Amino acid sequence: MHHFRYVSHKLHCEDVDLAAVAQLHGTPTYVYSAQTITDNYRRLAASLTGLDLRICYAMKANSNLAVLRHFANLGAAFDLVSGGELRRVLAAGGRAQDSVFAGVGKTEAEIQLALEAGVYGFHVESEPELARINHVAGQLGRKAPIAIRINPNVDAKTHAKITTGKSENKFGIPLTVAAEAYAAAAKYPHLQLRGVQMHIGSQLTTVAPFVEAVEKVLPFVQQLKRDYGIQYFSVGGGLGIVYQDALASGAQAWWDAQPAGERPLTPEVYGAALKPLLAPLGLKILLEPGRFLVGNSGVLLSRVEYLKRGSGKNFLILDAAMNDLVRPAMYDAYHELVPLVRDTARPALKADIVGPICESGDCFAKDRTLQQLGEGEYVAFLSAGAYGYTMASRYNTRAMAAEVLVSGARFELVNARESFETMVAGEKIPGFLKT
Ligand code: LLP
């Protein structure tokens, strides 16, 4: 659910008319709803009450400092994957001490930074990484708290590029050899075995793979608790969101109308299935949700530049492109597109929705039907709050988009559109080219 809806035919985010945001700050601009993030966070936490729960927001989904501060204010910790993300947590006033550091390729410098910040756990993905963390911790005279990421070899049944829990993926240590990895870790003098972790993939729309994975690793987790006194079990993130009917799914009525058995995964279903498995462990349970918390909390505003009528095909050419929102080009992902001003009296338009970038892959949607639109009118891509801005690039020397946070009737620019000067600030023409 979310707080994007039409009020008198004008698309609003909470109590803000999005056309006002587009006019004031230009486009392309990402807009996030603080209340939607709050609701999602509280709903997920409520679905797992009774557990000793810590939500570590997977900030790779959206790492704007204002968004991070909002999460910190809600009581969230963070799941981070780089030194840069750690510095963002610190800059936003988040608690690094409650946060976890994941990723298959942590550098020595990143490990040092994380040790100094006192992160709650390093999520280790390989045996050489154990040795490296031990080495860096030894140099600093510290003990590094670690959890090994277990790869349970479960099919998450999601897009190939975002499935992570199969043995052919680069992630984690297979369950079959995990006991040896823990035994090896226990021998390192500068490591402290604090937990165990897994994450099987992203955008999961059924609960079965989560249950299968947890059930599979449960005996091993119990064993670790007995052998090493571990404190926590992180079950990762991965809860999916609604992309197809994104606007309608903002309202409870839409959920109620879904036929039983076809309703997309909800935190309540997730909680009801996992709580009975996790509660008896008597461990702290960590969740690492990214998309669920922010995905439907954000939209990308864009302006129509041209309607190009081709032979047998129309192209709606926007000022947003694959550099701003890469998911359609990269994963064939579907994002609903809606006009900021709805006019049901207009005829329908069937068109490919494209950006201005010089390649055919710069296409958001093929043969999409929406109301007739023309130059200067605004549209919004929905469900763009997760993996939108964070995956954006400057391809074609297009500046990074602006970001705005809404709360009730207030909205504020939380990231200014990039200027040409900052885009090229690190570049220079070397002396040997100057004639
Ligand atoms: N924990 C770990 C270890 C992860 O690798 C990820 C995501 C998460 C948590 C958060 O997963 P979520 O709750 O957001 O599903 N760029 C892709 C998604 C990549 C996900 C990578 N890992 C997309 O746009 O669909």
XYZ file of C-alpha atoms and ligand atoms in Angstrom:
460
model
C 0.000 0.000 0.000
C 1.091 3.532 -0.557
C 0.074 7.173 -0.579
C -0.046 7.945 -4.309
C -3.556 8.597 -5.584
C -5.594 10.919 -7.762
C -7.361 13.785 -6.052
C -9.602 15.687 -8.510
C -7.767 13.989 -11.407
C -4.386 15.194 -10.175
C -1.859 12.648 -8.998
C -0.902 13.325 -5.403
C 1.819 11.996 -3.183
C 0.253 12.238 0.268
C -1.176 15.801 0.228
C 1.148 17.155 -2.441
C 0.089 17.685 -6.048
C 2.962 16.140 -8.002
C 2.568 18.630 -10.851
C 3.622 21.339 -8.392
C 6.799 19.388 -7.650
C 7.526 18.914 -11.354
C 6.988 22.612 -12.064
C 9.152 23.760 -9.187
C 12.029 21.317 -9.466
C 11.847 20.215 -13.089
C 12.102 16.648 -14.372
C 13.291 13.893 -14.248
C 12.748 13.917 -10.490
C 12.292 11.125 -8.000
C 9.658 11.751 -5.335
C 9.395 9.682 -2.160
C 6.548 9.444 0.332
C 7.774 9.456 3.933
C 4.433 8.173 5.221
C 4.514 5.176 2.888
C 7.967 4.255 4.163
C 6.738 4.622 7.751
C 3.685 2.453 7.082
C 5.714 -0.247 5.349
C 8.292 -0.311 8.115
C 5.716 -0.522 10.911
C 3.648 -3.095 9.073
C 6.604 -5.373 8.550
C 7.716 -4.994 12.166
C 4.159 -5.678 13.361
C 3.960 -8.853 11.298
C 6.887 -10.274 13.264
C 6.058 -9.069 16.780
C 7.086 -11.530 19.427
C 10.466 -12.087 17.820
C 13.572 -10.295 19.027
C 13.603 -8.463 15.696
C 15.962 -5.982 14.095
C 15.166 -4.537 10.687
C 18.333 -3.701 8.779
C 17.103 -1.687 5.820
C 18.985 -2.795 2.659
C 20.068 0.680 1.700
C 21.253 -0.304 -1.772
C 17.586 0.080 -2.728
C 17.572 3.804 -1.935
C 20.396 5.499 -0.111
C 19.399 9.163 -0.194
C 20.522 10.716 3.107
C 17.038 11.992 3.928
C 15.572 8.535 3.382
C 18.270 7.048 5.604
C 17.567 9.573 8.344
C 13.888 8.774 8.139
C 14.707 5.088 8.644
C 17.046 5.907 11.508
C 14.250 7.931 13.139
C 11.945 4.925 12.770
C 14.480 2.794 14.640
C 15.896 0.871 11.681
C 19.470 -0.286 11.343
C 21.100 -0.825 7.942
C 22.332 -3.561 5.669
C 25.237 -1.996 3.822
C 27.528 -3.260 1.097
C 30.360 -0.761 0.717
C 32.483 1.783 2.513
C 30.483 4.436 0.690
C 27.215 3.124 2.088
C 28.723 3.030 5.580
C 29.735 6.658 5.244
C 26.194 7.483 4.171
C 24.802 5.816 7.316
C 27.159 7.892 9.443
C 26.399 11.083 7.502
C 22.663 10.521 7.970
C 23.034 9.957 11.710
C 22.236 6.219 11.521
C 23.480 3.636 14.000
C 26.383 1.808 12.421
C 26.733 -0.271 15.608
C 23.432 -2.014 14.854
C 24.137 -2.413 11.147
C 25.567 -5.269 9.110
C 28.121 -5.219 6.328
C 27.527 -7.612 3.402
C 29.100 -8.225 0.005
C 31.468 -10.677 -1.659
C 34.340 -8.262 -2.264
C 35.043 -6.203 0.854
C 38.380 -4.416 0.545
C 40.857 -3.990 3.416
C 40.037 -0.286 3.586
C 36.311 -1.019 3.826
C 36.854 -3.621 6.541
C 38.919 -1.140 8.513
C 36.257 1.553 8.189
C 33.569 -0.889 9.347
C 35.633 -2.052 12.319
C 36.241 1.532 13.367
C 32.532 2.288 13.073
C 31.842 -0.814 15.186
C 29.370 -2.588 12.886
C 27.259 -5.322 14.474
C 28.277 -8.016 12.016
C 30.350 -8.686 8.926
C 28.433 -11.000 6.596
C 31.215 -13.165 5.259
C 30.930 -14.807 1.862
C 34.141 -16.860 1.531
C 37.056 -18.390 3.432
C 39.647 -15.898 2.091
C 37.413 -13.131 3.414
C 37.577 -14.666 6.914
C 41.362 -14.493 6.729
C 41.295 -10.897 5.532
C 38.886 -9.675 8.208
C 40.949 -11.468 10.867
C 44.084 -9.808 9.544
C 42.658 -6.276 9.520
C 41.052 -6.746 12.961
C 44.396 -7.961 14.324
C 46.162 -4.876 13.012
C 43.632 -2.679 14.807
C 43.782 -4.776 17.974
C 40.092 -5.649 17.698
C 37.816 -8.646 17.374
C 35.572 -8.558 14.333
C 32.003 -9.846 14.822
C 31.105 -12.092 11.916
C 28.250 -14.133 10.470
C 28.794 -16.476 7.543
C 26.366 -16.252 4.669
C 24.882 -19.659 4.003
C 23.789 -20.485 0.503
C 20.877 -22.901 1.022
C 20.577 -23.821 -2.678
C 16.898 -22.887 -2.909
C 15.250 -21.587 -6.056
C 13.727 -18.185 -5.280
C 11.761 -18.349 -8.563
C 12.522 -14.748 -9.446
C 14.439 -12.995 -12.238
C 17.773 -14.728 -13.005
C 19.766 -11.553 -12.334
C 18.365 -11.143 -8.824
C 18.312 -14.722 -7.582
C 21.116 -15.384 -5.141
C 20.432 -18.540 -3.121
C 21.303 -21.183 -5.729
C 24.642 -22.970 -5.673
C 25.537 -21.568 -9.089
C 25.366 -18.007 -7.710
C 28.504 -16.307 -6.411
C 26.989 -15.746 -2.975
C 27.645 -17.372 0.355
C 29.041 -20.714 1.406
C 27.102 -23.899 0.578
C 25.203 -25.342 3.511
C 27.021 -28.636 2.935
C 30.400 -27.139 3.863
C 29.247 -24.360 6.205
C 30.163 -26.320 9.347
C 33.775 -26.455 8.170
C 33.745 -22.731 7.455
C 32.549 -22.001 11.009
C 35.171 -24.361 12.433
C 37.827 -22.517 10.435
C 36.461 -19.135 11.544
C 36.527 -20.216 15.202
C 40.304 -20.713 14.974
C 41.013 -17.108 14.003
C 42.044 -15.094 17.059
C 40.544 -11.810 15.873
C 37.111 -13.056 14.860
C 34.058 -13.410 17.049
C 31.290 -15.701 15.703
C 28.190 -13.627 16.270
C 25.613 -14.903 13.805
C 24.553 -16.621 10.620
C 23.001 -15.118 7.516
C 21.224 -16.039 4.313
C 19.454 -14.228 1.472
C 17.939 -16.179 -1.400
C 16.915 -13.471 -3.842
C 14.885 -10.376 -4.510
C 11.291 -9.614 -5.587
C 9.904 -12.901 -4.253
C 6.154 -13.004 -4.681
C 5.380 -16.200 -2.764
C 6.344 -17.261 0.724
C 7.239 -20.874 -0.128
C 10.936 -20.299 -1.052
C 11.481 -18.356 2.196
C 9.980 -21.190 4.215
C 11.941 -23.806 2.307
C 15.212 -21.970 2.884
C 14.609 -21.326 6.582
C 13.548 -24.926 7.182
C 16.634 -26.131 5.373
C 19.122 -24.151 7.452
C 17.302 -24.329 10.798
C 19.067 -27.433 12.212
C 22.407 -25.904 11.314
C 21.486 -22.606 13.015
C 20.546 -24.515 16.188
C 23.870 -26.324 16.019
C 25.743 -23.012 15.723
C 23.943 -21.654 18.755
C 24.994 -24.693 20.794
C 28.574 -24.813 19.492
C 29.506 -21.160 19.301
C 26.817 -19.254 21.212
C 25.844 -17.146 18.200
C 23.422 -14.282 18.882
C 21.579 -13.766 15.621
C 20.123 -15.235 12.469
C 19.631 -12.881 9.533
C 17.089 -14.210 7.056
C 17.922 -11.555 4.440
C 15.472 -9.493 2.425
C 13.602 -10.243 -0.765
C 9.937 -9.491 -0.111
C 8.403 -8.539 -3.439
C 6.092 -5.656 -4.268
C 3.293 -5.024 -6.775
C 4.513 -3.526 -10.043
C 1.727 -4.407 -12.471
C -1.199 -2.787 -10.660
C 0.940 -0.373 -8.728
C -1.460 2.555 -8.518
C -4.532 0.499 -7.630
C -2.594 -1.483 -5.021
C -2.240 1.674 -2.952
C -5.752 1.031 -1.649
C -6.881 -1.770 0.660
C -9.877 -2.333 -1.643
C -7.555 -3.634 -4.362
C -6.067 -6.208 -2.008
C -9.496 -7.271 -0.817
C -10.590 -7.787 -4.430
C -7.731 -10.144 -5.287
C -8.884 -13.756 -5.526
C -7.681 -15.857 -2.608
C -4.500 -17.663 -3.522
C -3.524 -15.005 -6.047
C -2.901 -12.194 -3.600
C 0.712 -10.979 -3.802
C 2.901 -11.720 -0.823
C 2.156 -9.515 2.171
C 4.235 -8.997 5.310
C 1.413 -10.629 7.272
C 1.675 -13.842 5.240
C 5.462 -13.710 5.469
C 5.331 -13.156 9.232
C 2.729 -15.856 9.841
C 4.807 -18.416 7.941
C 8.195 -17.537 9.411
C 7.396 -16.666 13.017
C 6.658 -20.245 14.144
C 9.934 -21.392 12.580
C 12.079 -18.605 13.987
C 10.630 -17.977 17.453
C 11.804 -21.275 19.039
C 15.409 -20.480 18.094
C 15.682 -17.892 20.849
C 17.999 -15.798 18.687
C 17.888 -12.206 17.554
C 16.303 -12.215 14.084
C 17.557 -9.757 11.496
C 15.657 -8.850 8.329
C 17.284 -7.069 5.395
C 14.382 -5.713 3.358
C 15.055 -3.097 0.714
C 12.462 -3.097 -2.039
C 9.473 -3.804 0.199
C 10.154 -0.731 2.332
C 10.832 1.816 -0.398
C 9.732 0.403 -3.767
C 6.152 1.608 -3.777
C 7.148 4.687 -1.772
C 8.677 6.393 -4.789
C 7.866 7.599 -8.289
C 9.935 9.068 -11.083
C 8.415 12.194 -12.614
C 9.096 12.884 -16.255
C 7.961 15.251 -18.977
C 6.748 14.349 -22.441
C 9.117 15.861 -25.000
C 7.577 14.542 -28.214
C 4.881 12.265 -29.484
C 6.434 10.775 -32.610
C 3.976 9.031 -34.855
C 5.829 6.325 -36.766
C 4.594 3.953 -39.411
C 2.463 1.535 -37.458
C 4.028 2.616 -34.194
C 3.940 5.617 -31.913
C 6.772 6.689 -29.664
C 6.193 8.731 -26.565
C 9.577 10.356 -26.009
C 10.219 11.412 -22.426
C 12.918 13.462 -20.750
C 13.699 10.480 -18.491
C 15.843 7.696 -19.873
C 17.438 4.373 -19.038
C 20.196 6.223 -17.207
C 17.594 7.502 -14.718
C 15.657 4.249 -14.299
C 17.502 1.249 -15.703
C 15.236 -1.564 -14.472
C 13.150 -1.929 -17.671
C 16.262 -2.045 -19.881
C 18.220 -4.260 -17.514
C 15.627 -6.735 -16.247
C 12.706 -6.218 -18.652
C 11.018 -4.873 -15.548
C 7.497 -3.478 -15.722
C 6.830 -0.027 -14.251
C 3.343 1.407 -14.455
C 3.232 4.817 -16.152
C 0.476 7.289 -15.313
C -0.219 10.918 -16.279
C -0.014 13.541 -13.547
C -3.320 14.943 -14.771
C -5.851 12.285 -15.604
C -8.371 13.064 -18.322
C -10.711 10.179 -18.945
C -12.372 12.032 -21.824
C -9.273 11.777 -23.986
C -8.801 8.978 -26.488
C -6.335 6.216 -25.729
C -2.804 6.263 -27.055
C -0.796 3.142 -27.759
C 2.921 3.817 -27.883
C 6.389 2.654 -27.024
C 7.580 4.707 -24.060
C 11.173 5.731 -24.698
C 13.895 8.071 -23.508
C 16.267 10.285 -25.496
C 19.353 8.033 -25.198
C 21.002 6.896 -28.395
C 20.265 3.204 -28.281
C 17.192 1.061 -28.800
C 17.517 -0.392 -25.309
C 16.418 2.971 -23.972
C 12.838 1.803 -23.852
C 10.640 1.774 -20.744
C 7.707 -0.092 -22.279
C 6.517 -1.482 -25.579
C 2.987 -0.911 -26.895
C 1.766 0.635 -23.668
C -1.754 2.037 -23.708
C -2.410 5.233 -21.834
C -4.391 8.423 -22.371
C -3.408 10.690 -25.259
C -0.494 12.848 -24.139
C 1.474 15.643 -25.730
C 4.538 17.805 -25.325
C 5.004 19.411 -21.941
C 2.676 17.109 -20.042
C 3.950 15.183 -17.071
C 3.923 11.475 -16.295
C 5.057 9.343 -13.365
C 6.687 5.932 -13.308
C 5.375 4.119 -10.270
C 7.191 1.703 -7.927
C 10.424 3.543 -8.622
C 11.515 4.086 -5.021
C 13.750 0.998 -4.946
C 16.712 0.464 -7.275
C 15.800 3.622 -9.175
C 18.085 6.507 -8.304
C 20.690 4.169 -6.777
C 21.181 2.401 -10.116
C 21.171 5.575 -12.199
C 24.161 6.697 -14.245
C 25.346 9.666 -16.242
C 25.260 7.897 -19.612
C 25.052 10.388 -22.505
C 26.293 13.023 -20.015
C 22.869 13.254 -18.545
C 22.891 14.696 -15.047
C 21.716 12.646 -12.082
C 18.036 13.400 -11.408
C 16.734 15.454 -8.493
C 15.122 13.819 -5.455
C 12.257 15.167 -3.348
C 10.823 13.898 -0.068
C 7.148 14.434 0.765
C 5.624 14.395 4.222
C 1.941 15.314 4.437
C 1.496 18.617 2.639
C 5.214 19.438 2.794
C 7.852 18.582 0.275
C 11.515 19.358 0.110
C 14.302 18.898 -2.381
C 16.599 16.306 -0.766
C 19.038 16.043 -3.652
C 19.532 18.799 -6.172
C 19.713 17.971 -9.844
C 23.355 17.558 -10.744
C 25.047 20.412 -12.543
C 27.390 20.057 -15.494
C 30.196 21.431 -13.348
C 29.883 18.721 -10.667
C 29.553 16.058 -13.360
C 32.988 16.878 -14.762
C 34.606 18.123 -11.548
C 37.035 15.191 -11.303
C 38.037 15.231 -14.959
C 40.946 17.107 -16.458
C 42.843 17.421 -19.682
C 46.434 16.241 -19.076
C 49.363 18.481 -19.871
C 50.601 16.204 -22.663
C 47.435 16.859 -24.677
C 47.718 20.596 -24.378
C 49.435 21.954 -27.436
N 20.248 -8.617 1.583
C 21.145 -8.975 0.643
C 22.323 -9.743 1.038
C 20.952 -8.592 -0.695
O 21.829 -8.952 -1.624
C 19.810 -7.831 -1.056
C 19.574 -7.405 -2.440
C 18.901 -7.480 -0.038
C 19.156 -7.896 1.266
C 17.678 -6.674 -0.308
O 16.792 -7.328 -1.152
P 15.315 -6.745 -1.387
O 14.587 -6.807 -0.057
O 15.431 -5.360 -1.860
O 14.723 -7.651 -2.375
N 18.654 -4.222 -8.654
C 17.693 -5.302 -8.567
C 17.636 -5.899 -7.168
C 18.973 -6.396 -6.664
C 18.924 -6.952 -5.270
C 20.290 -7.199 -4.747
N 20.342 -7.677 -3.399
C 16.330 -4.795 -9.029
O 16.231 -3.631 -9.409
O 15.375 -5.552 -9.075
